[in-house]
Amino acid sequence: MKPITGGCLCGQVRFSIDARPMAMRFCWCRLCQYLAAGNATVNVVFPSNAITIQGQLTDYRSVADSGRVMHRRFCPTCGTQLFSEAEERPHLIIVRNGALDDTALARPDATIWTRSAPEWASIDETLPQHAGQPPPVA
Ligand SMILES: [Zn+2]
Ligand SMILES: [Zn+2]
């Protein structure tokens, strides 16, 4: 199996993953709208023990309404968002789809946090939707 690779826009950060995607989702939560310039983020879930990361990342820590502590990591040089992790679920890492070398690697399987989406949002009606946080992936 060939590893899945990716990195940031400027090339300062590179990563390699020795696992298949576990899930892929659009997220319309308000925080993701900041990260994705107004749209939903596109997120691919992997087991965190399968990833190797090189380069320097800035970690933005925040506490969600649920009390859950989240870490979102991005390249301090070009600003590309790469990873999101919940302290509560350390075995999972969420990779921003745009950071993958092959952005067609997986297909989205759900849309989450639809209640935060603006009314003009283009939401795929053929995929399952969750108004808020869905049940955990694993
Ligand atoms: Zn960069
Ligand atoms: Zn989100």
Short mmCIF file of C-alpha atoms and ligand atoms in Angstrom, two decimals:
data_model
loop_
_atom_site.label_atom_id
_atom_site.label_comp_id
_atom_site.label_asym_id
_atom_site.label_seq_id
_atom_site.Cartn_x
_atom_site.Cartn_y
_atom_site.Cartn_z
CA MET A 1 0.00 0.00 0.00
CA LYS A 2 1.36 3.39 -1.00
CA PRO A 3 1.32 5.99 1.77
CA ILE A 4 -1.05 8.94 1.44
CA THR A 5 0.94 12.17 1.27
CA GLY A 6 0.29 15.86 1.58
CA GLY A 7 1.51 19.19 2.85
CA CYS A 8 0.87 22.90 2.96
CA LEU A 9 0.83 25.46 0.18
CA CYS A 10 4.45 26.64 0.67
CA GLY A 11 5.90 23.15 1.20
CA GLN A 12 7.30 23.85 4.67
CA VAL A 13 5.05 21.12 6.17
CA ARG A 14 4.84 17.62 4.67
CA PHE A 15 3.14 14.51 5.98
CA SER A 16 2.68 10.86 5.13
CA ILE A 17 -0.08 8.50 6.28
CA ASP A 18 0.05 4.70 6.31
CA ALA A 19 -3.68 4.05 6.59
CA ARG A 20 -6.86 4.40 4.57
CA PRO A 21 -9.37 7.21 5.28
CA MET A 22 -11.97 6.27 7.93
CA ALA A 23 -14.51 8.97 6.98
CA MET A 24 -14.79 12.18 5.01
CA ARG A 25 -17.19 14.96 5.92
CA PHE A 26 -18.15 18.52 5.15
CA CYS A 27 -18.34 20.63 8.31
CA TRP A 28 -20.40 23.82 8.42
CA CYS A 29 -19.75 24.68 12.08
CA ARG A 30 -19.16 28.39 12.60
CA LEU A 31 -15.48 27.86 13.39
CA CYS A 32 -14.92 25.95 10.14
CA GLN A 33 -16.46 28.84 8.19
CA TYR A 34 -13.59 31.02 9.47
CA LEU A 35 -11.01 28.43 8.42
CA ALA A 36 -12.51 27.74 5.01
CA ALA A 37 -13.04 31.37 3.96
CA GLY A 38 -16.82 31.18 4.38
CA ASN A 39 -17.57 27.70 3.13
CA ALA A 40 -17.61 24.30 4.85
CA THR A 41 -14.30 22.61 5.60
CA VAL A 42 -13.71 19.23 3.96
CA ASN A 43 -12.23 16.80 6.45
CA VAL A 44 -10.75 13.32 6.17
CA VAL A 45 -10.43 11.21 9.33
CA PHE A 46 -7.42 8.93 9.85
CA PRO A 47 -5.97 6.94 12.77
CA SER A 48 -3.50 9.33 14.42
CA ASN A 49 -0.83 6.65 14.93
CA ALA A 50 -0.49 6.25 11.13
CA ILE A 51 0.73 9.79 10.38
CA THR A 52 4.28 11.15 10.18
CA ILE A 53 4.62 14.95 10.05
CA GLN A 54 7.66 17.06 9.10
CA GLY A 55 7.89 20.80 9.45
CA GLN A 56 6.71 23.46 11.86
CA LEU A 57 3.05 23.92 12.79
CA THR A 58 1.23 26.48 14.90
CA ASP A 59 -1.38 24.99 17.25
CA TYR A 60 -4.57 26.95 17.89
CA ARG A 61 -6.26 25.52 20.98
CA SER A 62 -9.92 26.23 21.69
CA VAL A 63 -12.68 24.93 23.92
CA ALA A 64 -15.96 24.01 22.21
CA ASP A 65 -19.40 24.61 23.77
CA SER A 66 -19.39 20.91 24.66
CA GLY A 67 -16.30 21.50 26.82
CA ARG A 68 -14.18 19.51 24.39
CA VAL A 69 -10.62 20.84 23.86
CA MET A 70 -9.67 21.07 20.20
CA HIS A 71 -6.30 21.65 18.57
CA ARG A 72 -6.17 23.01 15.05
CA ARG A 73 -2.76 23.11 13.44
CA PHE A 74 -1.68 25.24 10.49
CA CYS A 75 1.51 26.34 8.71
CA PRO A 76 2.83 29.58 10.29
CA THR A 77 4.34 30.65 6.96
CA CYS A 78 1.51 30.19 4.44
CA GLY A 79 -1.48 29.72 6.78
CA THR A 80 -2.70 26.44 5.27
CA GLN A 81 -4.95 24.54 7.69
CA LEU A 82 -3.75 20.95 7.95
CA PHE A 83 -4.98 19.13 11.06
CA SER A 84 -7.64 19.10 13.73
CA GLU A 85 -7.62 16.92 16.83
CA ALA A 86 -9.89 16.54 19.86
CA GLU A 87 -8.05 15.85 23.15
CA GLU A 88 -10.91 13.51 24.02
CA ARG A 89 -10.23 11.33 20.96
CA PRO A 90 -6.42 11.18 20.63
CA HIS A 91 -6.54 8.10 18.37
CA LEU A 92 -8.01 10.16 15.51
CA ILE A 93 -6.55 12.93 13.39
CA ILE A 94 -8.61 15.02 11.02
CA VAL A 95 -6.76 16.10 7.90
CA ARG A 96 -8.06 19.02 5.81
CA ASN A 97 -8.73 17.60 2.38
CA GLY A 98 -7.05 20.52 0.63
CA ALA A 99 -3.73 19.56 2.24
CA LEU A 100 -3.70 16.11 0.59
CA ASP A 101 -1.63 15.74 -2.59
CA ASP A 102 -4.56 13.83 -4.11
CA THR A 103 -7.70 15.77 -3.22
CA ALA A 104 -9.82 13.17 -5.05
CA LEU A 105 -8.56 10.37 -2.80
CA ALA A 106 -11.83 9.88 -0.91
CA ARG A 107 -15.45 10.96 -1.34
CA PRO A 108 -17.48 12.87 1.25
CA ASP A 109 -19.92 10.65 3.16
CA ALA A 110 -21.83 13.22 5.26
CA THR A 111 -22.40 16.90 6.04
CA ILE A 112 -22.29 18.01 9.66
CA TRP A 113 -23.32 21.16 11.55
CA THR A 114 -25.85 22.08 8.84
CA ARG A 115 -27.75 24.28 11.34
CA SER A 116 -24.82 26.76 11.31
CA ALA A 117 -24.72 26.98 7.50
CA PRO A 118 -25.96 30.13 5.74
CA GLU A 119 -29.19 29.66 3.78
CA TRP A 120 -27.34 29.91 0.43
CA ALA A 121 -25.04 27.01 1.33
CA SER A 122 -24.76 24.34 -1.32
CA ILE A 123 -25.35 21.10 0.57
CA ASP A 124 -25.31 17.73 -1.22
CA GLU A 125 -28.84 16.36 -0.74
CA THR A 126 -27.70 12.81 -1.52
CA LEU A 127 -25.51 12.62 1.61
CA PRO A 128 -26.64 12.12 5.22
CA GLN A 129 -26.88 15.39 7.17
CA HIS A 130 -26.39 16.13 10.86
CA ALA A 131 -27.69 19.40 12.32
CA GLY A 132 -24.85 19.41 14.87
CA GLN A 133 -22.07 17.12 16.03
CA PRO A 134 -22.55 13.56 14.71
CA PRO A 135 -21.83 10.39 16.69
CA PRO A 136 -18.07 9.61 16.89
CA VAL A 137 -16.41 7.86 13.92
CA ALA A 138 -14.85 5.19 16.13
ZN ZN B 1 3.20 26.45 4.44
ZN ZN B 2 -16.38 22.39 11.86
#
